[in-house]
Amino acid sequence: MASPPAYERYQKLALIGSGGMAEVFLGVQLGDEAFHQLVVIKRIRPDFLGQAQAQRMFVDEARTVAKLSHPNIVRIHDLRALDDGLCIAMEYVDGESLSALLRVLAQRGERLPCPIACRLMVQACDALHAAHTAVDSQGLPLGLVHRDVSPNNLMLDRSGFLKVIDFGI
């Protein structure tokens, strides 16, 4: 069985978030032999499609984060031009943001227990340290800075493992 055409390899299922310049969808990656895998698909918002600087920033984000290999940083799978513009396909984290967890705890009048908060912050710091000290193939520093470290950009999977997301636009 042949691989699906590039434009058919990813299907958007549902909008899960929108920011200043990009939209984020739950999606599925389709492969041979009925293989499929949940992914997150990030695309430039339609009102920014004609802006060269936005496109450049988007591509830079994908290329930069794809160079990072750390268990606490969400993996980039692909950068593709789809019918509705450039899209980044990335690892799907089955869970919630730290922000969502903190909101639920606040509604219950509870706080995140200190040992759990410390464990999560160690994981976040490990990821950020890996990004800040990353080097290219010639050993030169990539000079990466996250620019938006917040509970919204710290995802927790169902086992409580933290992943840093959204290094770009």
CSV table of C-alpha atoms in Angstrom, one decimal:
chain,number,residue,atom,x,y,z
A,1,MET,CA,0.0,0.0,0.0
A,2,ALA,CA,1.4,3.4,-1.0
A,3,SER,CA,1.9,6.2,1.5
A,4,PRO,CA,-0.9,8.8,1.6
A,5,PRO,CA,0.0,12.0,-0.3
A,6,ALA,CA,1.6,14.7,1.8
A,7,TYR,CA,-1.5,16.7,2.0
A,8,GLU,CA,-3.5,13.7,3.3
A,9,ARG,CA,-0.9,12.6,6.0
A,10,TYR,CA,-2.5,14.9,8.6
A,11,GLN,CA,-6.1,15.6,9.3
A,12,LYS,CA,-7.3,18.3,11.8
A,13,LEU,CA,-9.9,17.0,14.2
A,14,ALA,CA,-10.7,19.9,16.5
A,15,LEU,CA,-9.5,23.3,17.4
A,16,ILE,CA,-7.9,23.2,20.9
A,17,GLY,CA,-6.4,26.6,21.2
A,18,SER,CA,-5.6,29.9,19.5
A,19,GLY,CA,-2.9,32.5,20.2
A,20,GLY,CA,-1.8,35.7,18.8
A,21,MET,CA,-0.5,34.3,15.5
A,22,ALA,CA,-1.3,30.6,15.5
A,23,GLU,CA,-4.1,28.1,15.9
A,24,VAL,CA,-3.6,24.7,17.5
A,25,PHE,CA,-5.6,21.6,16.5
A,26,LEU,CA,-5.9,18.0,17.7
A,27,GLY,CA,-5.1,16.0,14.7
A,28,VAL,CA,-4.2,12.6,13.4
A,29,GLN,CA,-1.2,11.5,11.4
A,30,LEU,CA,-2.2,8.8,8.8
A,31,GLY,CA,0.2,6.2,7.6
A,32,ASP,CA,0.4,2.9,5.7
A,33,GLU,CA,-1.6,-0.1,6.7
A,34,ALA,CA,-4.3,1.9,8.6
A,35,PHE,CA,-1.7,3.3,11.0
A,36,HIS,CA,-2.7,6.5,12.7
A,37,GLN,CA,-1.4,8.5,15.6
A,38,LEU,CA,-2.8,11.5,17.5
A,39,VAL,CA,-0.7,14.7,16.9
A,40,VAL,CA,-1.0,18.4,17.6
A,41,ILE,CA,-1.1,20.5,14.4
A,42,LYS,CA,-0.1,24.1,14.7
A,43,ARG,CA,-0.8,26.5,11.9
A,44,ILE,CA,-0.4,30.2,11.3
A,45,ARG,CA,-3.8,31.9,11.7
A,46,PRO,CA,-5.4,32.7,8.3
A,47,ASP,CA,-5.1,36.4,8.8
A,48,PHE,CA,-1.2,36.1,9.0
A,49,LEU,CA,-0.8,33.8,5.9
A,50,GLY,CA,0.4,36.6,3.6
A,51,GLN,CA,2.9,38.0,6.0
A,52,ALA,CA,6.5,36.8,5.2
A,53,GLN,CA,7.8,37.6,8.7
A,54,ALA,CA,5.1,35.4,10.3
A,55,GLN,CA,5.9,32.6,7.9
A,56,ARG,CA,9.6,32.9,8.6
A,57,MET,CA,9.1,32.9,12.4
A,58,PHE,CA,6.9,29.8,12.1
A,59,VAL,CA,9.4,27.9,10.0
A,60,ASP,CA,12.2,29.0,12.4
A,61,GLU,CA,10.2,27.6,15.4
A,62,ALA,CA,9.8,24.3,13.7
A,63,ARG,CA,13.4,24.0,12.7
A,64,THR,CA,14.7,25.1,16.1
A,65,VAL,CA,12.6,22.9,18.3
A,66,ALA,CA,13.2,19.9,16.0
A,67,LYS,CA,16.9,20.2,16.9
A,68,LEU,CA,16.0,19.7,20.6
A,69,SER,CA,16.0,16.2,22.0
A,70,HIS,CA,14.9,16.1,25.6
A,71,PRO,CA,12.1,14.0,27.3
A,72,ASN,CA,10.6,17.2,28.8
A,73,ILE,CA,10.3,19.1,25.4
A,74,VAL,CA,7.5,18.3,23.1
A,75,ARG,CA,8.8,16.7,19.9
A,76,ILE,CA,8.3,18.1,16.4
A,77,HIS,CA,7.4,15.5,13.8
A,78,ASP,CA,7.0,17.5,10.7
A,79,LEU,CA,6.7,20.8,8.9
A,80,ARG,CA,4.3,20.7,5.9
A,81,ALA,CA,2.5,23.0,3.6
A,82,LEU,CA,-1.2,21.9,3.7
A,83,ASP,CA,-4.2,23.3,1.9
A,84,ASP,CA,-4.6,26.1,4.5
A,85,GLY,CA,-0.9,27.0,4.9
A,86,LEU,CA,2.2,25.9,6.8
A,87,CYS,CA,1.6,23.5,9.6
A,88,ILE,CA,3.8,22.0,12.3
A,89,ALA,CA,2.9,18.5,13.4
A,90,MET,CA,4.1,17.7,16.9
A,91,GLU,CA,3.8,15.2,19.7
A,92,TYR,CA,0.4,15.0,21.3
A,93,VAL,CA,0.5,15.1,25.1
A,94,ASP,CA,-2.5,13.2,26.6
A,95,GLY,CA,-3.2,15.4,29.5
A,96,GLU,CA,-3.7,19.0,30.6
A,97,SER,CA,-1.7,22.1,31.1
A,98,LEU,CA,-0.4,23.0,34.5
A,99,SER,CA,-2.7,26.1,34.2
A,100,ALA,CA,-5.8,23.9,33.9
A,101,LEU,CA,-4.6,21.8,36.9
A,102,LEU,CA,-4.0,24.8,39.0
A,103,ARG,CA,-7.5,26.2,38.1
A,104,VAL,CA,-9.2,23.0,39.2
A,105,LEU,CA,-7.2,23.0,42.5
A,106,ALA,CA,-8.1,26.6,43.2
A,107,GLN,CA,-11.8,25.9,42.6
A,108,ARG,CA,-11.6,23.2,45.2
A,109,GLY,CA,-9.7,25.5,47.6
A,110,GLU,CA,-6.6,23.3,47.3
A,111,ARG,CA,-3.0,23.9,46.3
A,112,LEU,CA,-0.5,21.9,44.4
A,113,PRO,CA,1.4,19.9,47.1
A,114,CYS,CA,5.0,21.2,47.4
A,115,PRO,CA,6.7,17.9,46.6
A,116,ILE,CA,4.7,17.7,43.3
A,117,ALA,CA,5.3,21.3,42.5
A,118,CYS,CA,9.0,20.9,43.0
A,119,ARG,CA,9.1,17.7,40.9
A,120,LEU,CA,7.3,19.6,38.0
A,121,MET,CA,9.6,22.6,38.3
A,122,VAL,CA,12.7,20.4,38.2
A,123,GLN,CA,11.4,18.8,34.9
A,124,ALA,CA,10.6,22.3,33.5
A,125,CYS,CA,14.1,23.5,34.4
A,126,ASP,CA,15.7,20.4,32.9
A,127,ALA,CA,13.9,21.1,29.6
A,128,LEU,CA,14.8,24.8,29.6
A,129,HIS,CA,18.4,24.1,30.5
A,130,ALA,CA,18.6,21.6,27.5
A,131,ALA,CA,17.2,24.3,25.2
A,132,HIS,CA,19.5,27.1,26.6
A,133,THR,CA,22.6,24.9,26.2
A,134,ALA,CA,21.7,23.3,22.9
A,135,VAL,CA,24.3,23.4,20.2
A,136,ASP,CA,24.3,22.9,16.4
A,137,SER,CA,26.1,20.3,14.4
A,138,GLN,CA,29.3,22.3,14.6
A,139,GLY,CA,29.1,22.8,18.4
A,140,LEU,CA,28.0,26.4,18.2
A,141,PRO,CA,25.3,27.5,20.7
A,142,LEU,CA,21.8,27.8,19.2
A,143,GLY,CA,21.0,30.6,21.6
A,144,LEU,CA,17.5,29.4,22.4
A,145,VAL,CA,15.2,31.2,24.8
A,146,HIS,CA,11.6,30.1,25.4
A,147,ARG,CA,10.1,33.6,25.8
A,148,ASP,CA,6.8,32.4,27.2
A,149,VAL,CA,7.4,30.1,30.1
A,150,SER,CA,4.0,29.9,31.9
A,151,PRO,CA,1.6,27.3,33.3
A,152,ASN,CA,-0.2,27.4,29.9
A,153,ASN,CA,2.9,26.1,28.2
A,154,LEU,CA,3.7,23.3,30.6
A,155,MET,CA,1.7,20.2,29.8
A,156,LEU,CA,1.3,17.3,32.1
A,157,ASP,CA,0.5,13.9,30.8
A,158,ARG,CA,-1.8,11.4,32.6
A,159,SER,CA,1.2,10.1,34.7
A,160,GLY,CA,2.2,13.6,35.8
A,161,PHE,CA,5.2,13.9,33.4
A,162,LEU,CA,5.8,17.4,32.2
A,163,LYS,CA,6.5,18.6,28.7
A,164,VAL,CA,7.4,22.2,27.7
A,165,ILE,CA,5.5,23.4,24.6
A,166,ASP,CA,5.3,26.5,22.4
A,167,PHE,CA,8.8,27.8,21.8
A,168,GLY,CA,7.7,30.1,19.0
A,169,ILE,CA,4.8,32.2,17.7
